[in-house]
Short mmCIF file of C-alpha atoms in Angstrom, two decimals:
data_model
loop_
_atom_site.label_atom_id
_atom_site.label_comp_id
_atom_site.label_asym_id
_atom_site.label_seq_id
_atom_site.Cartn_x
_atom_site.Cartn_y
_atom_site.Cartn_z
CA MET A 224 48.80 101.71 -69.16
CA GLU A 225 52.47 103.26 -68.37
CA LEU A 226 51.22 106.14 -70.68
CA PHE A 227 48.30 106.77 -68.49
CA VAL A 228 50.53 106.09 -65.03
CA GLU A 229 53.00 109.17 -66.35
CA GLN A 230 50.28 111.60 -67.91
CA LYS A 231 48.92 111.19 -64.08
CA ARG A 232 51.79 111.75 -61.90
CA CYS A 233 53.16 114.59 -64.23
CA LEU A 234 49.87 115.95 -63.84
CA ASP A 235 50.23 115.46 -60.07
CA CYS A 236 53.22 117.29 -59.81
CA LEU A 237 51.80 120.03 -61.72
CA VAL A 238 48.61 120.88 -59.50
CA SER A 239 50.51 120.37 -56.36
CA SER A 240 53.50 122.68 -56.77
CA ILE A 241 51.01 125.13 -58.11
CA GLU A 242 48.67 125.08 -55.39
CA GLN A 243 51.94 125.10 -52.96
CA LEU A 244 53.16 128.18 -54.72
CA GLY A 245 49.92 129.68 -54.57
CA GLY A 246 49.02 129.69 -57.99
CA ARG A 247 45.47 129.26 -59.69
CA VAL A 248 44.42 125.61 -60.42
CA ASP A 249 42.99 124.31 -64.32
CA LEU A 250 42.69 121.25 -64.12
CA PRO A 251 41.58 120.63 -67.64
CA LYS A 252 44.49 123.18 -68.80
CA LEU A 253 47.20 121.34 -66.59
CA GLU A 254 45.52 117.95 -68.11
CA GLN A 255 46.78 119.28 -71.40
CA ILE A 256 50.29 120.76 -70.49
CA ALA A 257 50.76 117.39 -68.74
CA GLU A 258 50.14 114.69 -72.20
CA LEU A 259 52.33 117.87 -73.70
CA ILE A 260 55.29 117.29 -71.00
CA ILE A 261 54.87 113.31 -71.36
CA GLN A 262 54.09 112.48 -75.17
CA THR A 263 57.35 115.05 -76.01
CA MET A 264 59.55 112.97 -73.29
CA ARG A 265 58.68 109.54 -74.13
CA GLY A 266 60.03 110.53 -78.31
CA PRO A 267 61.41 107.68 -79.89
CA TRP A 268 64.75 108.31 -79.18
CA ARG A 269 64.60 109.00 -75.41
CA TYR A 270 66.77 106.72 -73.91
CA PHE A 271 67.99 108.70 -71.15
CA HIS A 272 66.37 112.22 -71.45
CA THR A 273 62.62 110.26 -70.02
CA SER A 274 59.95 110.90 -67.84
CA GLU A 275 61.71 109.16 -65.08
CA HIS A 276 64.81 111.38 -65.72
CA ILE A 277 62.43 114.82 -64.88
CA PHE A 278 60.96 113.49 -61.87
CA GLU A 279 64.15 112.10 -60.69
CA VAL A 280 65.69 115.95 -60.81
CA GLY A 281 62.84 117.76 -59.86
CA GLY A 282 62.82 115.73 -56.77
CA SER A 283 59.51 116.24 -54.41
CA VAL A 284 60.36 119.29 -52.01
CA ASP A 285 60.53 122.28 -53.50
CA PRO A 286 57.58 122.96 -56.16
CA ILE A 287 60.03 125.60 -58.22
CA GLU A 288 62.57 122.82 -58.38
CA VAL A 289 59.28 120.26 -59.59
CA LEU A 290 58.61 122.47 -62.21
CA ALA A 291 61.39 123.90 -63.49
CA ALA A 292 62.82 119.79 -63.86
CA LEU A 293 59.29 119.17 -65.52
CA PHE A 294 59.85 121.57 -68.13
CA HIS A 295 64.07 121.72 -68.88
CA ASP A 296 64.23 118.88 -71.31
CA LEU A 297 61.11 119.25 -73.17
CA VAL A 298 63.13 120.69 -76.14
CA TYR A 299 66.19 118.29 -76.99
CA VAL A 300 67.17 119.17 -80.58
CA GLN A 301 69.96 116.47 -81.62
CA VAL A 302 67.79 113.72 -79.88
CA ASP A 303 64.35 114.58 -81.41
CA GLN A 304 65.80 115.51 -84.47
CA GLY A 305 64.03 118.91 -84.80
CA VAL A 306 61.21 120.36 -82.92
CA SER A 307 58.36 118.29 -81.61
CA PHE A 308 55.29 119.61 -83.46
CA ASN A 309 53.11 119.32 -80.50
CA ILE A 310 55.39 122.43 -79.38
CA SER A 311 56.84 123.77 -82.55
CA SER A 312 53.70 126.35 -82.68
CA ALA A 313 54.10 127.94 -79.79
CA LEU A 314 58.00 128.50 -80.27
CA SER A 315 57.31 130.14 -83.82
CA PRO A 316 56.53 133.72 -82.91
CA PHE A 317 59.88 134.15 -81.45
CA VAL A 318 62.28 131.20 -83.58
CA LYS A 319 62.62 130.56 -87.39
CA GLU A 320 64.66 128.78 -88.81
CA VAL A 321 67.71 129.75 -91.31
CA ARG A 322 69.94 127.64 -93.17
CA SER A 323 68.68 124.78 -91.28
CA GLN A 324 69.93 126.44 -87.85
CA LEU A 325 67.17 127.88 -85.57
CA VAL A 326 67.61 131.66 -84.76
CA ILE A 327 65.85 133.81 -82.62
CA ARG A 328 63.38 136.51 -84.57
CA ASP A 329 64.82 139.90 -85.53
CA GLU A 330 63.56 142.27 -83.13
CA THR A 331 61.03 143.63 -85.30
CA GLU A 332 59.53 140.15 -86.00
CA LEU A 333 59.62 139.32 -82.64
CA PRO A 334 55.57 140.40 -80.77
CA ASP A 335 54.96 142.14 -77.90
CA ASP A 336 54.79 139.52 -75.18
CA PRO A 337 56.04 139.27 -71.47
CA MET A 338 56.52 136.05 -70.77
CA TYR A 339 59.42 136.06 -73.83
CA GLN A 340 60.69 138.93 -72.56
CA LEU A 341 61.33 137.48 -69.24
CA VAL A 342 63.06 134.21 -70.44
CA ALA A 343 65.49 135.53 -72.66
CA SER A 344 66.59 138.20 -69.90
CA VAL A 345 67.29 135.55 -67.86
CA PHE A 346 69.35 133.88 -70.89
CA GLY A 347 70.68 137.13 -71.80
CA PHE A 348 69.68 136.02 -75.31
CA ILE A 349 69.26 139.01 -77.41
CA PRO A 350 66.76 139.59 -80.94
CA GLY A 351 68.76 137.83 -83.74
CA LYS A 352 70.80 135.60 -82.16
CA ALA A 353 71.83 132.53 -83.35
CA LEU A 354 70.84 129.67 -81.56
CA SER A 355 72.96 126.44 -80.50
CA PRO A 356 72.44 123.10 -79.60
CA PHE A 357 75.90 123.22 -77.10
CA ALA A 358 75.23 127.04 -75.69
CA GLY A 359 71.95 126.51 -74.20
CA GLN A 360 69.51 126.75 -77.46
CA ASN A 361 67.44 123.65 -75.46
CA GLU A 362 67.20 125.13 -72.23
CA PHE A 363 66.51 128.52 -73.95
CA LEU A 364 63.40 127.12 -75.93
CA SER A 365 62.37 125.04 -72.60
CA GLY A 366 61.98 128.16 -70.73
CA VAL A 367 60.08 129.58 -73.36
CA ILE A 368 57.63 126.90 -73.28
CA ALA A 369 57.57 126.54 -69.82
CA ALA A 370 57.24 130.43 -69.07
CA LYS A 371 54.09 130.00 -71.59
CA SER A 372 52.63 127.21 -70.27
CA LEU A 373 52.40 128.35 -67.06
CA GLU A 374 51.80 132.00 -67.52
CA PRO A 375 48.12 131.54 -66.41
CA PHE A 376 48.56 129.94 -63.61
CA LEU A 377 51.55 132.03 -61.51
CA PRO A 378 53.25 134.79 -60.85
CA ALA A 379 56.11 136.52 -63.07
CA SER A 380 58.65 136.63 -60.56
CA THR A 381 57.72 133.35 -59.81
CA ILE A 382 58.23 132.05 -63.09
CA ALA A 383 61.27 134.10 -63.39
CA GLU A 384 62.71 131.52 -60.77
CA ILE A 385 61.67 128.74 -62.84
CA VAL A 386 63.31 129.83 -65.69
CA ALA A 387 66.81 130.59 -63.79
CA CYS A 388 66.07 127.01 -62.94
CA ILE A 389 66.11 125.53 -66.28
CA GLU A 390 68.59 127.72 -67.30
CA ALA A 391 71.47 126.45 -64.84
CA THR A 392 70.62 123.16 -66.58
CA ILE A 393 73.03 124.26 -69.26
CA PRO A 394 75.85 121.72 -69.02
CA PHE A 395 79.66 122.10 -69.28
CA ARG A 396 79.86 126.04 -69.43
CA PRO A 397 83.49 127.06 -68.59
CA ALA A 398 84.13 131.00 -67.27
CA SER A 399 84.01 134.02 -68.92
CA PRO A 400 86.23 135.79 -70.46
CA ARG A 401 86.36 137.89 -67.29
CA GLY A 402 86.64 134.72 -65.29
CA LEU A 403 82.92 134.61 -63.99
CA SER A 404 81.43 131.48 -63.74
CA ALA A 405 78.34 130.92 -65.60
CA ILE A 406 75.89 130.23 -62.60
CA GLU A 407 77.63 133.61 -61.14
CA LEU A 408 76.75 135.47 -64.84
CA LEU A 409 73.56 134.12 -64.09
CA HIS A 410 72.79 135.58 -60.59
CA GLN A 411 74.01 139.13 -62.42
CA ARG A 412 71.50 138.39 -64.84
CA LEU A 413 68.30 138.01 -62.05
CA VAL A 414 69.57 141.05 -60.49
CA SER A 415 68.99 142.86 -63.70
CA ALA A 416 65.40 140.90 -63.92
CA ASN A 417 64.35 141.98 -60.93
CA ARG A 418 65.04 145.52 -61.35
CA ASP A 419 63.57 146.00 -64.74
CA PHE A 420 60.79 143.59 -64.12
CA ASN A 421 60.08 144.96 -60.48
CA PHE A 422 59.83 141.37 -59.25
CA GLY A 423 60.65 142.81 -55.64
CA TRP A 424 63.35 140.28 -54.83
CA SER A 425 65.77 141.30 -51.70
CA ASP A 426 69.44 140.78 -52.34
CA ALA A 427 68.88 137.66 -50.30
CA GLN A 428 66.31 136.21 -51.99
CA THR A 429 68.01 136.76 -55.30
CA ILE A 430 70.98 134.97 -53.75
CA GLU A 431 68.46 131.80 -52.51
CA ILE A 432 67.07 131.62 -55.81
CA VAL A 433 70.52 131.42 -57.50
CA LYS A 434 70.75 128.70 -54.84
CA ARG A 435 68.34 126.47 -55.93
CA ALA A 436 69.37 126.69 -59.15
CA VAL A 437 72.57 125.15 -58.26
CA ARG A 438 70.84 122.36 -57.04
CA LEU A 439 68.66 121.51 -59.19
CA ALA A 440 71.35 121.73 -62.05
CA ASN A 441 73.45 119.45 -60.10
CA ARG A 442 70.83 117.10 -59.63
CA ASP A 443 70.77 117.25 -63.67
CA VAL A 444 73.84 115.20 -63.95
CA GLU A 445 74.39 114.07 -60.77
CA ASN A 446 75.42 110.58 -62.34
CA PHE A 447 79.08 112.12 -63.70
CA ALA A 448 79.73 111.67 -59.78
CA SER A 449 78.38 108.38 -59.10
CA PRO A 450 80.04 106.00 -56.19
CA ASN A 451 79.98 103.30 -58.70
CA SER A 452 81.57 103.76 -62.20
CA SER A 453 79.13 101.11 -63.28
CA ASN A 454 76.43 103.25 -62.96
CA PHE A 455 78.24 106.00 -64.54
CA LEU A 456 78.99 103.87 -67.92
CA ASP A 457 74.88 102.97 -67.75
CA ASN A 458 73.62 106.16 -68.20
CA THR A 459 76.78 106.58 -70.98
CA TRP A 460 75.08 104.18 -72.69
CA ASN A 461 71.77 104.80 -72.15
CA LEU A 462 72.54 108.01 -73.93
CA MET A 463 74.96 106.98 -77.16
CA PRO A 464 71.32 105.84 -78.99
CA GLU A 465 69.82 109.47 -78.43
CA THR A 466 72.43 110.98 -80.92
CA ASN A 467 73.32 107.81 -82.68
CA HIS A 468 69.85 106.60 -83.71
CA GLU A 469 71.10 103.77 -86.09
CA LEU A 470 71.73 102.29 -82.63
CA THR A 471 67.74 101.64 -82.39
CA ASN A 472 67.88 99.37 -85.07
CA VAL A 473 68.85 96.19 -83.24
CA ASN A 474 70.82 93.76 -84.80
CA SER A 475 70.55 95.68 -87.81
CA TYR A 476 73.20 98.49 -87.62
CA THR A 477 77.00 98.24 -88.96
CA VAL A 478 80.33 97.74 -87.20
CA GLY A 479 80.42 101.22 -88.80
CA GLY A 480 77.81 102.97 -87.07
CA TYR A 481 78.65 101.48 -83.62
CA ARG A 482 82.26 102.22 -83.63
CA ARG A 483 81.03 106.09 -84.66
CA SER A 484 78.56 106.13 -81.38
CA LEU A 485 81.91 105.40 -79.47
CA GLN A 486 83.77 107.87 -80.71
CA LYS A 487 81.93 110.25 -80.29
CA MET A 488 81.08 109.37 -76.41
CA GLU A 489 85.11 109.01 -76.25
CA GLY A 490 85.49 112.90 -78.30
CA PHE A 491 83.02 114.25 -75.89
CA LEU A 492 84.56 112.45 -72.90
CA ASN A 493 88.10 113.64 -73.56
CA PHE A 494 87.04 117.16 -74.29
CA LEU A 495 85.32 117.35 -70.62
CA LYS A 496 86.16 119.01 -67.80
CA PRO A 497 85.49 117.61 -64.48
CA GLU A 498 85.51 121.26 -62.52
CA LEU A 499 82.54 121.90 -65.48
CA VAL A 500 80.34 119.44 -64.68
CA PHE A 501 78.71 120.77 -61.29
CA GLN A 502 78.70 124.35 -60.25
CA GLN A 503 79.00 125.65 -56.60
CA PHE A 504 77.44 129.29 -55.71
CA MET A 505 77.95 130.95 -52.45
CA GLN A 506 78.66 127.36 -50.08
CA GLU A 507 75.54 125.96 -52.17
CA PRO A 508 77.14 122.99 -52.40
CA ASP A 509 79.76 123.33 -49.27
CA ASP A 510 83.76 123.15 -49.84
CA GLU A 511 83.84 119.58 -49.02
CA ALA A 512 80.72 118.16 -50.70
CA TYR A 513 81.71 120.01 -54.17
CA ALA A 514 85.45 118.71 -53.58
CA ASN A 515 83.69 115.48 -53.44
CA LEU A 516 81.69 115.98 -56.19
CA ILE A 517 84.45 116.56 -58.82
CA ALA A 518 86.93 113.91 -57.36
CA ARG A 519 84.27 111.28 -57.82
CA THR A 520 83.55 113.12 -61.51
CA ARG A 521 87.37 112.59 -62.08
CA LYS A 522 87.31 108.76 -61.76
CA ASN A 523 84.30 107.98 -63.05
CA ILE A 524 85.89 110.29 -66.24
CA ALA A 525 89.00 108.28 -66.51
CA VAL A 526 87.44 105.27 -65.99
CA ALA A 527 85.50 105.74 -68.46
CA LYS A 528 88.24 107.49 -70.90
CA LEU A 529 89.84 103.66 -70.45
CA TYR A 530 87.08 101.28 -71.30
CA LEU A 531 85.75 102.95 -74.56
CA GLY A 532 89.64 103.20 -75.57
CA ILE A 533 89.78 99.21 -75.35
CA LYS A 534 85.81 99.36 -76.48
CA LEU A 535 87.31 101.44 -80.01
CA ILE A 536 90.13 99.18 -80.08
CA THR A 537 87.63 96.07 -79.98
CA ILE A 538 85.39 97.12 -82.72
CA ALA A 539 88.54 98.67 -84.87
CA LEU A 540 89.64 95.45 -85.00
CA LEU A 541 86.10 93.66 -86.23
CA GLU A 542 85.77 96.52 -88.65
CA ALA A 543 88.99 95.99 -90.42
CA LEU A 544 88.53 92.57 -90.68
CA SER A 545 84.46 93.59 -92.15
CA TYR A 546 86.52 94.78 -94.94
CA ARG A 547 87.61 91.49 -96.78
CA LEU A 548 83.69 91.30 -96.83
CA GLY A 549 82.22 94.45 -97.40
CA ARG A 550 81.64 98.08 -96.67
CA ASP A 551 78.88 98.56 -94.80
CA ILE A 552 78.44 95.04 -92.74
CA PRO A 553 76.28 95.10 -89.92
CA LEU A 554 77.98 94.39 -86.30
CA SER A 555 75.61 91.05 -86.08
CA THR A 556 77.22 89.66 -88.76
CA MET A 557 80.40 89.59 -87.06
CA MET A 558 79.65 88.91 -83.44
CA GLY A 559 76.21 87.56 -83.69
CA GLU A 560 72.79 88.51 -83.02
CA LEU A 561 71.97 89.83 -79.02
CA ARG A 562 71.07 86.82 -77.52
CA ALA A 563 66.89 86.87 -76.91
CA PRO A 564 64.82 84.11 -75.01
CA GLY A 565 63.82 81.03 -76.36
CA PHE A 566 66.04 81.59 -79.53
CA PRO A 567 69.58 80.51 -78.92
CA THR A 568 71.81 81.47 -81.29
CA SER A 569 75.58 81.50 -81.59
CA VAL A 570 77.88 84.79 -81.11
CA LEU A 571 81.23 85.38 -81.40
CA GLU A 572 82.13 84.87 -77.88
CA ASP A 573 81.28 81.18 -78.45
CA TYR A 574 84.23 80.49 -79.96
CA LEU A 575 86.87 82.60 -77.55
CA PRO A 576 88.97 80.69 -75.38
CA ASN A 577 89.08 82.29 -71.84
CA LYS A 578 91.79 83.46 -71.74
CA GLN A 579 94.63 84.43 -68.29
CA ILE A 580 95.72 88.01 -68.09
CA ALA A 581 99.23 87.95 -70.13
CA TYR A 582 100.51 90.83 -68.38
CA PRO A 583 100.46 91.69 -64.15
CA LEU A 584 97.42 94.62 -63.80
CA GLU A 585 99.29 97.86 -62.76
CA SER A 586 96.70 99.59 -61.10
CA GLN A 587 93.21 99.89 -59.25
CA LEU A 588 91.94 101.62 -63.02
CA GLN A 589 92.79 98.74 -64.46
CA ARG A 590 91.29 96.49 -62.44
CA GLU A 591 88.46 98.41 -62.07
CA VAL A 592 87.99 98.20 -66.28
CA LEU A 593 88.64 94.80 -66.51
CA ASP A 594 86.07 93.80 -64.64
CA LEU A 595 83.73 95.86 -66.08
CA LEU A 596 84.42 94.47 -69.50
CA GLU A 597 84.39 90.96 -68.47
CA ILE A 598 81.64 90.61 -65.73
CA GLY A 599 79.55 93.79 -66.96
CA ARG A 600 78.02 96.91 -66.50
CA ASN A 601 74.72 96.46 -63.95
CA GLN A 602 72.28 96.88 -66.85
CA GLU A 603 71.75 95.80 -69.93
CA SER A 604 70.86 98.40 -72.63
CA PRO A 605 68.51 97.35 -75.66
CA TYR A 606 71.26 97.64 -77.84
CA ASP A 607 74.62 96.04 -76.75
CA ILE A 608 75.55 93.36 -73.64
CA LYS A 609 76.39 94.70 -70.11
CA ASN A 610 79.42 92.92 -70.57
CA SER A 611 82.64 92.63 -73.27
CA PRO A 612 83.66 89.35 -74.08
CA VAL A 613 85.52 90.14 -76.77
CA SER A 614 87.59 93.02 -75.67
CA THR A 615 88.37 91.33 -72.16
CA PHE A 616 90.00 88.66 -74.34
CA ILE A 617 91.80 91.00 -76.69
CA ILE A 618 93.21 93.34 -73.59
CA LYS A 619 93.90 89.90 -71.65
CA SER A 620 96.11 88.97 -74.60
CA ILE A 621 97.90 92.32 -75.13
CA GLY A 622 97.62 94.10 -71.82
CA PHE A 623 97.15 97.74 -70.97
CA ALA A 624 100.35 99.03 -71.49
CA GLU A 625 99.84 98.61 -75.54
CA THR A 626 96.42 100.22 -75.27
CA GLU A 627 97.34 104.02 -75.70
CA ASN A 628 99.68 102.95 -79.10
CA PHE A 629 96.85 100.69 -80.43
CA LEU A 630 93.92 103.66 -80.04
CA LYS A 631 96.34 105.45 -81.86
CA ARG A 632 96.60 103.37 -84.92
CA ALA A 633 92.69 102.64 -84.70
CA HIS A 634 92.24 106.59 -84.64
CA GLU A 635 93.88 106.20 -87.71
CA PHE A 636 92.52 103.77 -89.25
CA PHE A 637 89.15 105.33 -88.80
CA ALA A 638 90.48 108.80 -90.39
CA GLY A 639 91.49 107.00 -93.18
CA HIS A 640 95.26 107.01 -93.00
CA ILE A 641 96.27 103.46 -93.08
CA SER A 642 94.13 100.68 -94.53
CA SER A 643 92.22 98.28 -92.86
CA GLU A 644 95.15 95.36 -93.47
CA GLU A 645 97.59 97.69 -92.28
CA PHE A 646 95.74 98.43 -89.49
CA LEU A 647 95.53 94.30 -88.86
CA SER A 648 99.58 94.37 -89.99
CA TYR A 649 100.00 95.69 -86.34
CA CYS A 650 98.19 93.76 -84.35
CA ASP A 651 99.07 91.08 -82.42
CA PRO A 652 99.26 88.21 -85.16
CA ASP A 653 97.60 85.26 -82.75
CA VAL A 654 95.24 87.89 -81.39
CA ILE A 655 93.67 88.39 -84.84
CA ASP A 656 93.49 84.70 -86.27
CA THR A 657 91.78 83.73 -83.21
CA ILE A 658 88.91 86.71 -83.39
CA THR A 659 89.43 85.77 -87.33
CA SER A 660 88.80 81.95 -86.44
CA GLY A 661 86.23 82.57 -84.30
CA VAL A 662 84.03 84.97 -86.70
CA MET A 663 84.09 81.57 -89.23
CA LYS A 664 83.42 79.60 -86.80
CA LEU A 665 80.49 82.20 -86.40
CA PHE A 666 79.68 81.80 -89.85
CA ASP A 667 79.67 77.82 -89.93
CA SER A 668 76.92 77.66 -87.08
CA ARG A 669 75.33 79.45 -89.34
CA LYS A 670 75.82 77.32 -92.24
CA ARG A 671 74.60 74.17 -89.88
CA ALA A 672 71.42 75.65 -89.20
CA LEU A 673 70.68 76.26 -92.51
CA GLY A 674 71.52 72.88 -93.19
CA LYS A 675 68.74 71.68 -90.37
CA VAL A 676 66.11 74.00 -92.62
CA LYS A 677 67.48 71.82 -95.57
CA LEU A 678 67.23 68.36 -94.08
CA ALA A 679 63.49 69.19 -92.53
CA HIS A 680 62.09 69.95 -95.87
CA PRO A 681 64.28 68.05 -98.96
CA THR A 682 61.83 68.63 -101.64
CA LEU A 683 62.37 72.54 -101.27
CA SER A 684 65.11 74.14 -103.80
#
């Protein structure tokens, strides 16, 4: 039923947007496109880039934005572990795989296809170019699918406006060597495309096309500027299983697997500059609104980095302890399974003391992070609880001042520069003893549970 509802919603968006733009509506063909979009967005590893996301990004006001949003995440190679079978046939005339990398076909191989040429012009991509997941590969291929899908219904100039919106969603791009922003370079390419394809746009129209692209691109990343850092972390936790597929195996992913997912996210946030998240072009958005977006983004990234750092310290302790049992121990072995309604189970937090803060908090940032650890994010995720009782116990014991040095040692352990026992020797002995005792009590609770089964079936051997 949910699939049917989403496909109907997508179809309604396609039909109403094309009608508003004066295009031709062919209901059976648009039904096929709606099915293609929703089936792809409901892929098994889609947790954040889902059907709901494309509806949110598109809004309901501008038909160009609505259509661009429907297609903008259709290809997501690193999430889907390749290109969906349902759309690969439409891309194969233009792209090939060379040594596990997607490459635009050479000029002699490319068909004479006006829609493909339009998309390549808007993106500035040339024949033979190797595509990168971090430099527009997904957006480019999504743009090709959008152009080819909409070709029977809309004029080329309108499709170019849609493709411009999709191009603008390529995230986190620094200025060019000449000091031009990604959106300024897009404007230059649209000026050229207007000339080469005879679209007939005025200078003012071209500027408005770019401004619309900025609006859609900023909406795509608006969670970075959420007024509530807990909402930002909720989205971060939804993003992690998209590129760390081990996390989808609830209660069986390993300590190391969970740690690697945290490391990836921490590495990304340490690299990310707040100024690269949102875009601005000719006062869209205006200076005050843009500055507020950047300020909120900077604050959310700071919260997330400290939060992830403490989570990494916690998982480092658990991973080092797990090495006393083996090298690929499920996290549920060390912490207990995620609790499910109607199925009581013991977890590590049951055996940790309710500790008072040993060191006073020194900033609002520390207070906010402690609340996020102790009280939790806004939402549970399918693979993790929203609060962090073990992390809360650790940070209340050692204080925030120790986290930087502690985290450096954790990264040395992750990299294999120090052994698990060397890392544990660096840690507060009382913390290690308490967590170790908690894990042992968790094991004892499992022994008692097994004993009950034995008593209930005395004839079993």
